[in-house]
XYZ file of C-alpha atoms in Angstrom:
659
model
C 0.000 0.000 0.000
C 2.866 2.345 0.876
C 4.443 1.658 -2.528
C 1.160 2.441 -4.291
C 0.873 5.764 -2.440
C 4.482 6.546 -3.344
C 3.861 5.975 -7.046
C 0.543 7.860 -7.112
C 1.807 10.883 -5.247
C 5.031 10.721 -7.245
C 3.032 11.121 -10.451
C 1.137 14.068 -8.969
C 4.440 15.586 -7.905
C 5.830 15.100 -11.416
C 3.020 17.263 -12.770
C 3.537 19.938 -10.109
C 7.311 20.052 -10.539
C 7.007 20.063 -14.337
C 4.611 23.017 -14.300
C 6.780 24.960 -11.854
C 9.913 24.402 -13.934
C 8.194 25.514 -17.156
C 7.110 28.741 -15.444
C 10.577 29.504 -14.058
C 12.607 28.799 -17.233
C 11.323 28.717 -20.836
C 14.350 27.199 -22.556
C 14.775 23.449 -22.966
C 11.411 22.639 -21.331
C 9.712 20.911 -24.217
C 6.824 18.649 -23.255
C 8.616 15.399 -24.042
C 11.865 16.015 -22.184
C 10.149 17.903 -19.338
C 7.649 15.070 -18.793
C 10.347 12.377 -18.754
C 12.583 14.280 -16.320
C 9.589 15.231 -14.132
C 8.523 11.574 -13.856
C 12.035 10.494 -12.849
C 12.301 13.311 -10.277
C 8.744 12.820 -8.966
C 9.040 9.056 -8.509
C 12.422 9.369 -6.792
C 11.459 12.232 -4.467
C 9.969 10.199 -1.593
C 12.598 7.419 -1.537
C 15.365 10.031 -1.443
C 13.474 11.961 1.262
C 13.288 8.833 3.424
C 17.041 8.350 2.974
C 17.644 11.982 3.988
C 15.455 11.556 7.066
C 17.518 8.539 8.048
C 20.835 10.402 7.608
C 19.597 13.444 9.580
C 18.140 11.362 12.413
C 14.480 12.112 11.697
C 12.204 9.193 12.576
C 8.823 10.819 13.241
C 7.434 10.573 9.706
C 4.128 8.915 8.917
C 3.558 5.639 7.128
C 1.920 7.466 4.171
C 4.138 9.916 2.215
C 3.783 13.568 3.282
C 1.040 12.675 5.798
C 1.757 12.924 9.520
C 5.127 14.620 9.190
C 6.468 16.371 12.247
C 7.849 19.915 12.245
C 11.441 18.825 11.690
C 10.514 16.397 8.906
C 8.298 18.995 7.167
C 11.091 21.613 7.230
C 13.610 19.182 5.736
C 11.096 17.936 3.171
C 10.344 21.496 1.932
C 14.082 22.148 1.457
C 14.492 18.877 -0.447
C 11.452 19.673 -2.576
C 12.956 23.027 -3.586
C 16.270 21.366 -4.439
C 14.491 18.784 -6.593
C 12.977 21.646 -8.619
C 16.411 23.281 -9.026
C 18.006 19.958 -9.968
C 15.353 19.423 -12.632
C 16.011 22.901 -14.067
C 19.752 22.240 -14.370
C 19.157 18.766 -15.811
C 16.924 20.283 -18.507
C 19.482 23.028 -19.235
C 22.231 20.405 -19.505
C 20.112 18.410 -21.956
C 19.445 21.612 -23.922
C 23.188 22.290 -24.085
C 23.926 18.828 -25.474
C 20.744 18.235 -27.498
C 19.087 21.576 -28.461
C 15.331 21.776 -28.709
C 14.028 20.577 -32.032
C 16.943 18.183 -32.614
C 14.717 15.114 -32.713
C 12.320 16.863 -35.086
C 15.239 17.827 -37.293
C 16.551 14.267 -37.265
C 13.112 12.896 -38.160
C 12.772 15.425 -40.973
C 16.271 14.683 -42.220
C 15.607 10.944 -42.309
C 13.186 11.454 -45.197
C 15.963 13.199 -47.133
C 18.453 10.374 -46.819
C 17.817 9.033 -50.355
C 18.394 12.514 -51.809
C 21.541 12.978 -49.726
C 22.779 9.564 -50.810
C 22.362 10.430 -54.490
C 24.008 13.800 -53.933
C 26.986 12.342 -52.076
C 27.391 9.633 -54.714
C 27.333 12.290 -57.451
C 29.804 14.449 -55.515
C 32.187 11.499 -55.198
C 31.809 10.874 -58.946
C 32.638 14.524 -59.732
C 35.643 14.505 -57.417
C 36.928 11.329 -59.088
C 36.665 13.038 -62.461
C 38.610 16.043 -61.160
C 41.289 13.766 -59.720
C 41.369 11.712 -62.912
C 42.250 14.827 -64.882
C 44.906 15.775 -62.333
C 43.145 18.847 -60.934
C 43.785 17.878 -57.305
C 47.236 19.459 -57.358
C 45.709 22.840 -58.240
C 43.603 22.914 -55.078
C 46.578 23.300 -52.768
C 46.893 26.564 -50.851
C 50.152 27.540 -52.560
C 50.756 27.444 -56.282
C 54.039 29.202 -57.052
C 53.886 28.241 -60.749
C 50.200 29.073 -61.270
C 50.854 31.901 -63.721
C 53.087 29.710 -65.854
C 50.573 26.836 -65.881
C 47.377 28.845 -66.299
C 46.769 27.654 -69.855
C 47.313 24.050 -68.784
C 44.922 24.454 -65.861
C 42.245 25.989 -68.109
C 42.517 23.255 -70.744
C 42.497 20.414 -68.198
C 39.558 21.912 -66.326
C 37.578 22.261 -69.563
C 38.180 18.579 -70.337
C 37.049 17.602 -66.827
C 33.893 19.724 -67.154
C 33.067 18.051 -70.467
C 33.348 14.639 -68.788
C 31.239 15.696 -65.781
C 28.035 16.289 -67.730
C 25.577 18.965 -68.777
C 25.671 21.170 -65.675
C 29.441 21.462 -65.748
C 29.474 22.058 -69.496
C 27.051 24.919 -68.889
C 29.277 26.103 -66.046
C 32.250 26.244 -68.394
C 30.229 28.134 -70.998
C 29.077 30.551 -68.313
C 32.640 31.139 -67.115
C 33.585 31.919 -70.707
C 31.183 34.875 -70.546
C 32.812 36.322 -67.421
C 36.070 37.647 -68.757
C 35.718 40.397 -66.163
C 36.334 37.863 -63.375
C 38.474 35.044 -64.777
C 41.765 34.999 -66.725
C 41.581 35.118 -70.515
C 43.060 31.601 -70.801
C 39.995 30.172 -69.062
C 37.680 32.229 -71.246
C 39.308 30.927 -74.419
C 39.397 27.263 -73.361
C 35.883 27.195 -71.892
C 34.483 28.875 -74.996
C 35.317 25.655 -76.880
C 33.074 23.543 -74.643
C 30.223 21.899 -76.500
C 27.814 19.287 -75.224
C 27.266 16.754 -77.996
C 25.015 13.932 -76.770
C 22.819 11.368 -78.498
C 19.142 12.365 -78.867
C 16.491 11.170 -76.449
C 13.956 8.760 -78.011
C 10.718 10.562 -78.806
C 8.761 8.144 -76.612
C 10.479 9.685 -73.588
C 9.753 13.250 -74.723
C 6.137 12.783 -75.751
C 4.707 12.739 -72.180
C 6.351 16.123 -71.547
C 4.751 17.570 -74.687
C 1.336 16.167 -73.800
C 1.677 17.595 -70.293
C 2.643 21.020 -71.677
C -0.191 21.206 -74.243
C -2.854 19.211 -72.462
C -3.582 17.143 -75.557
C -1.850 14.658 -77.860
C 0.818 15.875 -80.268
C -1.226 14.909 -83.360
C -3.995 17.252 -82.209
C -1.570 20.171 -82.079
C 0.353 19.663 -85.351
C -0.499 18.264 -88.717
C 3.014 16.817 -88.909
C 5.666 16.185 -86.280
C 9.080 14.711 -87.049
C 10.083 12.355 -84.255
C 13.701 12.459 -85.435
C 15.214 15.695 -84.078
C 16.876 18.326 -86.222
C 19.433 18.908 -83.466
C 20.166 17.508 -80.025
C 22.084 19.069 -77.159
C 22.566 18.218 -73.525
C 19.708 20.443 -72.360
C 17.136 20.128 -75.122
C 16.507 18.890 -78.631
C 14.703 20.484 -81.558
C 12.030 18.822 -83.714
C 10.442 20.043 -86.952
C 6.656 20.289 -87.054
C 3.942 21.649 -89.365
C 0.911 23.577 -88.104
C -2.554 22.829 -89.480
C -2.360 26.091 -91.478
C 0.815 24.824 -93.199
C 3.322 26.950 -91.260
C 6.570 25.177 -90.466
C 7.816 25.493 -86.897
C 10.518 24.063 -84.656
C 9.704 22.634 -81.240
C 12.424 22.943 -78.633
C 11.718 20.532 -75.782
C 13.732 20.062 -72.624
C 15.148 16.645 -71.817
C 13.163 14.703 -69.189
C 14.373 14.712 -65.564
C 16.949 17.347 -66.476
C 15.899 19.835 -63.832
C 16.322 17.326 -60.999
C 19.843 16.528 -62.183
C 20.701 20.209 -62.617
C 19.431 21.049 -59.119
C 21.568 18.294 -57.582
C 24.619 19.303 -59.630
C 24.076 22.978 -58.783
C 24.364 22.159 -55.080
C 27.555 20.254 -55.856
C 28.933 23.198 -57.832
C 28.363 25.491 -54.847
C 29.917 22.938 -52.474
C 32.998 22.472 -54.667
C 33.341 26.241 -55.076
C 33.366 26.696 -51.292
C 35.983 23.956 -50.890
C 38.209 25.402 -53.604
C 37.929 28.944 -52.242
C 38.945 27.730 -48.782
C 41.986 25.864 -50.106
C 43.339 27.998 -52.954
C 44.359 31.642 -52.876
C 43.743 32.111 -56.610
C 40.108 31.016 -56.095
C 39.618 33.582 -53.330
C 41.075 36.266 -55.574
C 38.696 35.348 -58.403
C 35.725 35.091 -56.014
C 34.769 31.632 -57.160
C 31.853 31.217 -54.729
C 30.243 34.391 -56.025
C 30.840 33.208 -59.575
C 29.245 29.805 -58.831
C 26.188 31.445 -57.256
C 25.716 33.662 -60.323
C 25.972 30.580 -62.543
C 23.325 28.677 -60.558
C 20.939 31.619 -60.870
C 21.556 32.008 -64.616
C 21.149 28.274 -65.264
C 17.848 28.191 -63.379
C 16.613 31.074 -65.540
C 17.874 29.387 -68.729
C 15.906 26.229 -67.973
C 12.650 28.212 -67.993
C 11.884 28.749 -71.673
C 9.332 31.454 -70.909
C 12.260 33.821 -70.438
C 13.749 32.873 -73.808
C 10.348 33.351 -75.457
C 9.998 36.837 -73.957
C 13.521 37.750 -75.047
C 12.902 36.556 -78.605
C 9.692 38.601 -78.789
C 11.489 41.696 -77.470
C 14.279 41.417 -80.056
C 11.775 40.772 -82.835
C 9.774 43.864 -81.894
C 12.951 45.971 -81.796
C 13.709 44.937 -85.402
C 10.141 44.696 -86.730
C 10.430 47.956 -88.670
C 13.056 46.426 -90.954
C 10.840 44.029 -92.895
C 13.141 44.148 -95.922
C 16.145 43.139 -93.830
C 18.344 40.253 -94.870
C 18.381 39.123 -91.236
C 15.312 37.491 -89.703
C 14.281 36.808 -86.102
C 11.747 33.980 -85.692
C 8.205 34.461 -84.478
C 7.239 32.860 -81.156
C 4.062 30.803 -80.768
C 3.349 31.851 -77.203
C 0.172 29.795 -76.886
C 2.194 26.597 -77.410
C 5.264 27.626 -75.395
C 5.888 27.111 -71.695
C 8.587 26.422 -69.081
C 9.950 23.318 -70.838
C 8.677 23.717 -74.430
C 9.352 26.512 -76.919
C 7.679 26.694 -80.351
C 9.229 29.042 -82.925
C 8.852 29.852 -86.587
C 11.259 27.673 -88.541
C 14.055 29.490 -90.353
C 15.291 27.202 -93.088
C 18.968 26.890 -93.773
C 22.177 25.642 -92.260
C 24.300 27.140 -89.486
C 26.922 29.621 -90.628
C 29.631 27.306 -89.283
C 28.648 24.704 -91.937
C 27.442 27.055 -94.683
C 30.654 27.180 -96.726
C 29.044 25.758 -99.877
C 26.125 28.207 -99.794
C 28.393 31.150 -99.116
C 30.597 30.196 -102.043
C 27.577 30.559 -104.353
C 27.019 34.142 -103.196
C 28.792 37.101 -104.724
C 31.288 39.077 -102.690
C 28.881 42.031 -102.707
C 25.989 39.905 -101.381
C 28.158 38.514 -98.600
C 29.324 42.033 -97.746
C 25.737 43.342 -97.605
C 24.661 40.465 -95.378
C 27.602 41.035 -93.010
C 26.905 44.781 -92.822
C 23.208 44.250 -92.085
C 24.009 41.688 -89.428
C 26.450 44.122 -87.816
C 23.970 46.993 -88.027
C 21.168 44.945 -86.410
C 23.326 43.758 -83.521
C 24.898 47.188 -83.077
C 21.433 48.751 -82.950
C 20.367 46.128 -80.416
C 23.368 46.915 -78.207
C 23.493 50.674 -78.620
C 19.893 51.737 -79.282
C 17.302 49.282 -77.959
C 19.441 47.974 -75.087
C 18.479 44.305 -75.478
C 20.750 42.164 -77.650
C 21.640 38.609 -78.603
C 24.674 37.897 -76.438
C 25.962 34.746 -78.155
C 25.945 35.160 -81.925
C 28.550 32.535 -82.717
C 28.492 30.809 -86.068
C 26.151 28.081 -84.804
C 23.397 30.573 -83.912
C 23.281 32.224 -87.348
C 21.324 30.354 -90.048
C 22.021 30.940 -93.761
C 19.257 30.032 -96.221
C 19.538 29.247 -99.921
C 18.728 32.833 -100.918
C 21.573 34.371 -98.982
C 19.476 35.587 -96.069
C 20.348 35.017 -92.410
C 18.271 34.097 -89.393
C 19.122 34.357 -85.725
C 18.281 31.511 -83.320
C 18.775 30.497 -79.666
C 17.879 33.549 -77.597
C 18.653 31.960 -74.239
C 21.646 34.277 -73.771
C 20.435 37.868 -74.035
C 22.153 40.957 -72.665
C 20.635 44.231 -71.479
C 22.146 47.707 -71.249
C 20.514 50.814 -69.828
C 20.548 54.081 -71.741
C 23.633 55.529 -70.065
C 25.729 52.385 -70.595
C 24.627 52.214 -74.238
C 25.843 55.750 -74.793
C 29.192 55.010 -73.122
C 29.782 51.863 -75.200
C 28.986 53.816 -78.387
C 31.399 56.605 -77.387
C 34.089 54.035 -76.607
C 33.766 52.386 -80.035
C 33.827 55.676 -81.932
C 36.649 57.038 -79.749
C 38.842 54.040 -80.643
C 38.091 54.534 -84.305
C 38.987 58.257 -84.041
C 42.016 57.705 -81.740
C 40.503 59.955 -79.070
C 41.921 58.678 -75.780
C 40.304 61.448 -73.729
C 36.792 60.560 -74.917
C 37.479 56.843 -74.432
C 38.762 57.429 -70.877
C 35.726 59.526 -69.992
C 33.440 56.766 -71.280
C 35.330 54.151 -69.252
C 35.146 56.211 -66.047
C 31.443 56.827 -66.552
C 30.747 53.125 -67.204
C 32.895 51.597 -64.494
C 33.537 54.368 -61.982
C 36.960 55.461 -60.816
C 38.959 53.117 -58.545
C 40.350 54.642 -55.358
C 43.550 56.603 -55.998
C 43.396 56.361 -59.803
C 45.525 58.839 -61.769
C 43.177 59.895 -64.572
C 45.917 61.358 -66.735
C 48.029 58.210 -66.439
C 44.925 56.121 -67.172
C 44.333 58.176 -70.327
C 47.914 57.512 -71.462
C 47.431 53.749 -70.952
C 44.195 53.815 -72.943
C 46.002 55.720 -75.670
C 48.665 53.019 -75.811
C 45.994 50.349 -76.279
C 44.551 52.447 -79.089
C 47.911 52.604 -80.833
C 48.380 48.830 -80.509
C 44.850 48.264 -81.804
C 45.553 50.341 -84.914
C 48.752 48.523 -85.803
C 48.322 44.963 -84.473
C 46.037 42.339 -86.045
C 43.229 40.694 -84.108
C 40.250 42.996 -84.538
C 37.753 43.972 -81.881
C 37.814 40.547 -80.232
C 41.464 41.090 -79.327
C 40.720 44.701 -78.383
C 37.951 43.813 -75.930
C 39.969 40.979 -74.425
C 42.826 43.409 -73.868
C 40.478 46.074 -72.512
C 38.871 43.692 -70.014
C 42.273 42.525 -68.789
C 43.367 46.174 -68.548
C 40.280 47.116 -66.509
C 40.711 44.213 -64.094
C 44.433 44.920 -63.603
C 43.673 48.577 -62.796
C 41.083 47.669 -60.134
C 37.903 48.532 -62.009
C 34.758 46.689 -60.868
C 33.371 45.621 -64.217
C 29.588 45.023 -64.336
C 28.535 41.779 -65.989
C 26.241 43.723 -68.362
C 29.213 45.583 -69.850
C 31.301 42.409 -70.076
C 28.397 40.703 -71.878
C 28.156 43.545 -74.387
C 31.900 43.372 -75.091
C 31.708 39.615 -75.541
C 28.701 39.934 -77.872
C 30.588 42.295 -80.181
C 33.717 40.115 -80.060
C 31.738 36.959 -80.857
C 29.905 38.721 -83.678
C 33.204 39.734 -85.274
C 34.216 36.067 -85.621
C 30.915 35.275 -87.361
C 31.199 38.280 -89.653
C 34.665 37.109 -90.728
C 33.087 33.851 -91.938
C 30.613 35.812 -94.038
C 33.246 38.133 -95.462
C 36.896 37.302 -94.725
C 37.913 40.748 -96.003
C 35.600 42.549 -93.623
C 37.136 45.018 -91.184
C 34.954 45.756 -88.186
C 36.756 49.056 -87.790
C 35.432 50.103 -91.213
C 31.883 49.182 -90.131
C 32.239 51.216 -86.958
C 33.591 54.096 -89.040
C 30.661 53.835 -91.471
C 27.832 53.371 -88.951
C 29.253 54.556 -85.638
C 28.324 58.225 -85.909
C 24.745 57.355 -86.878
C 24.358 54.906 -84.025
C 25.949 57.360 -81.611
C 23.529 60.026 -82.813
C 20.624 57.700 -82.022
C 21.867 57.329 -78.440
C 22.065 61.105 -77.974
C 19.212 62.444 -80.102
C 18.074 65.988 -79.312
C 14.491 64.933 -78.631
C 15.691 62.241 -76.262
C 17.979 64.694 -74.466
C 15.079 67.149 -74.040
C 12.836 64.430 -72.625
C 15.589 63.320 -70.235
C 16.080 66.934 -69.088
C 12.338 67.319 -68.477
C 12.233 64.115 -66.440
C 15.285 65.154 -64.420
C 13.779 68.566 -63.737
C 10.483 66.974 -62.645
C 12.272 64.711 -60.137
C 14.624 67.352 -58.718
C 12.218 70.319 -58.571
C 10.566 69.150 -55.291
C 14.012 68.896 -53.679
C 14.796 72.521 -54.549
C 11.347 73.612 -53.333
C 11.900 71.921 -49.958
C 15.483 73.171 -49.557
C 14.685 76.417 -47.601
C 12.408 74.518 -45.190
C 15.084 71.872 -44.585
C 17.726 74.532 -43.906
C 15.321 76.208 -41.486
C 14.787 72.928 -39.588
C 18.558 72.378 -39.314
C 19.057 75.886 -37.930
C 16.232 75.344 -35.422
C 17.837 72.109 -34.196
C 21.175 73.920 -33.851
C 19.549 76.605 -31.716
C 17.751 74.021 -29.554
C 20.827 71.832 -29.223
C 18.891 68.823 -30.563
C 20.758 68.294 -33.830
C 21.355 64.567 -34.341
C 23.855 63.658 -37.050
C 24.199 60.083 -38.234
C 22.551 58.439 -35.189
C 19.059 57.813 -36.552
C 19.889 54.166 -37.134
C 20.922 53.656 -33.495
C 17.638 54.606 -31.790
C 17.861 56.139 -28.315
C 15.113 53.879 -26.949
C 16.860 50.762 -28.204
C 20.126 51.935 -26.597
C 18.328 52.478 -23.291
C 16.715 49.055 -23.509
C 20.071 47.432 -24.301
C 21.766 49.152 -21.337
C 18.856 48.232 -19.042
C 18.972 44.566 -20.036
C 22.762 44.446 -19.573
C 22.498 46.053 -16.120
C 19.679 43.678 -15.112
C 21.710 40.656 -16.220
C 24.785 41.934 -14.394
C 22.796 42.499 -11.176
C 21.294 39.009 -11.419
C 24.729 37.427 -11.918
C 26.208 39.329 -8.957
C 23.212 38.510 -6.748
C 23.208 34.800 -7.643
C 26.955 34.593 -7.026
C 26.555 36.281 -3.638
C 23.729 33.962 -2.650
C 25.668 30.859 -3.669
C 28.772 31.958 -1.768
C 26.708 32.980 1.258
C 24.862 29.680 1.303
C 28.091 27.693 1.049
C 29.658 29.709 3.908
C 26.628 29.230 6.183
C 26.485 25.488 5.475
C 30.217 25.097 6.077
C 30.096 27.068 9.363
C 27.833 24.437 10.931
C 26.709 26.417 14.010
C 23.458 27.477 15.642
C 20.618 25.627 17.400
C 19.956 22.001 16.535
C 17.070 21.488 14.133
C 17.600 17.742 14.242
C 20.237 15.583 15.894
C 22.407 15.857 12.748
C 21.327 19.270 11.330
C 21.833 22.747 12.761
C 19.571 25.697 12.011
C 22.181 27.887 10.265
C 23.157 24.977 8.035
C 19.479 24.546 7.154
C 19.032 28.216 6.227
C 22.320 28.075 4.303
C 20.739 25.356 2.167
C 17.815 27.693 1.371
C 20.151 30.584 0.486
C 22.226 28.297 -1.752
C 18.966 27.091 -3.321
C 17.942 30.689 -4.100
C 21.329 31.423 -5.671
C 21.165 28.318 -7.864
C 17.600 29.144 -8.940
C 18.637 32.675 -9.949
C 21.672 31.258 -11.795
C 19.409 28.935 -13.800
C 17.145 31.853 -14.710
C 20.165 33.886 -15.905
C 21.700 30.946 -17.790
C 18.559 29.868 -19.692
C 18.320 32.845 -22.148
C 21.964 32.416 -23.173
C 21.104 28.957 -24.565
C 18.075 30.164 -26.499
C 19.734 31.702 -29.561
C 23.211 30.253 -29.372
C 24.933 29.117 -32.583
C 26.112 25.511 -32.540
């Protein structure tokens, strides 16, 4: 019967102690852990009390727990009860220190992700084996004394490893090739050669994606659909189709399960970038983590074909006035396009890279006209409209049998605001006219002036590049490569938009050379530059800009006298506050108050603990029991109060700690 009463009252005590502890401290008192600890404490309270009574010489306790206790037994029991509460608080805080709240929930949630983690780790190991296979491990060491001498070797080997690692890493290499503002030119040149040639996916695997995108079978959308693709790449493949009205189109459809693989590989790219940046100084200098993050964002955007459709429409509208142009931009069938499917007007022909036979049948004058129109369209895109095809290599230019050209693949599109367009135009014309002062002004306006730059010395350096450009072969591609390297070496922070525009013009020059080997881009700039520059600084546009500027600044001038008056008033009152609005006087007061309160609590708890220990150690005063003196008893209460206050002070420090 006594045992039954002990268990029953122990359970009741567990509830009481648990509630008290949750009210005193709020950290680490979750229901599960608090209930378990409370049960252990509650069920052990009476047996331990009986043992304490025996040690202290108390024998006048009743047969039923807590019933019939004498004065001495009740006093000792109350002290033990308080200590059990304090012990439970410290036990819970110790558990919180070792196993923070929510750990079990996190573990349970993480268990469901184990298959994904397994695939990711397996893929990471596969990528690391590829890197080691190509001997890249030696380049991840913290010190590379011969890095400059081996840069070309590193770039070539890395490009080969990326090609072996799959689509995401091929795209990463192609992306790096566009960032000549951040990476050495050797990497740009080697990564520009990366191509992802893969066998096509059987149409049976693509058809469900098409049906899902259109909500109906393929034969209800098109009168004809060629299941054999016209072209296949690592991301998508292109099929020819015929609409019911007879119009020929191309259907660009993304490979199945590609996004899942790209997401997993993107995480690996970020992980590898962090590892490399920690280990190698050259990676920290390049900012490889930032570069990897920009790549992940750009790849995610590239895999959504709605962006490419919008960009194609924007470029087509910008050039719609030139219906008689020799260069065509395809029409987009927006009603049939979506995130993974893009339907475009078909431009018949072969890529410029393989159009040698067709070009040979054209006269030199026809090839020259086509090259000039292509240059004029792209130059107008860059300098006038501000949206331009950023990757016009020879594979993205189609030549038909009549000597006309078509532009395809608008996944890589650049954008320049009005001010940058004007600066790029001035820079091109300034190089043609050998005007280093105008070129330097355009550079400073585009990129800003680095700290401590000597503008006159900078102008001399730009003039030297101009002189080399006039006498050395290589064209604008060599010029822009040299300019980018020059800007980086002089500490300019080059925006990616400007670097993309430079790369677009450089890439276009290589394609124009295939159309007309005798073509000189400098002559085209000389012939069309002034007209394009005039478009960027037209009088009507300047007037409109001035009106807009006046409209935005007029209120500031109108408010200026009132603002000066308020400043003077604050000076007279002695209430002028300069640069402290972000601090907040109330928040400072609250911070100081909380620090003082915490300090007082720490000092008070320390004093109580020391006082309690001293009183217990003194062991003097009247006898409360045969083995316990009164001062020792009160010392136990004082020590209990100090420990309770210490637990209250300690609990908040565990709440937001970083593990």
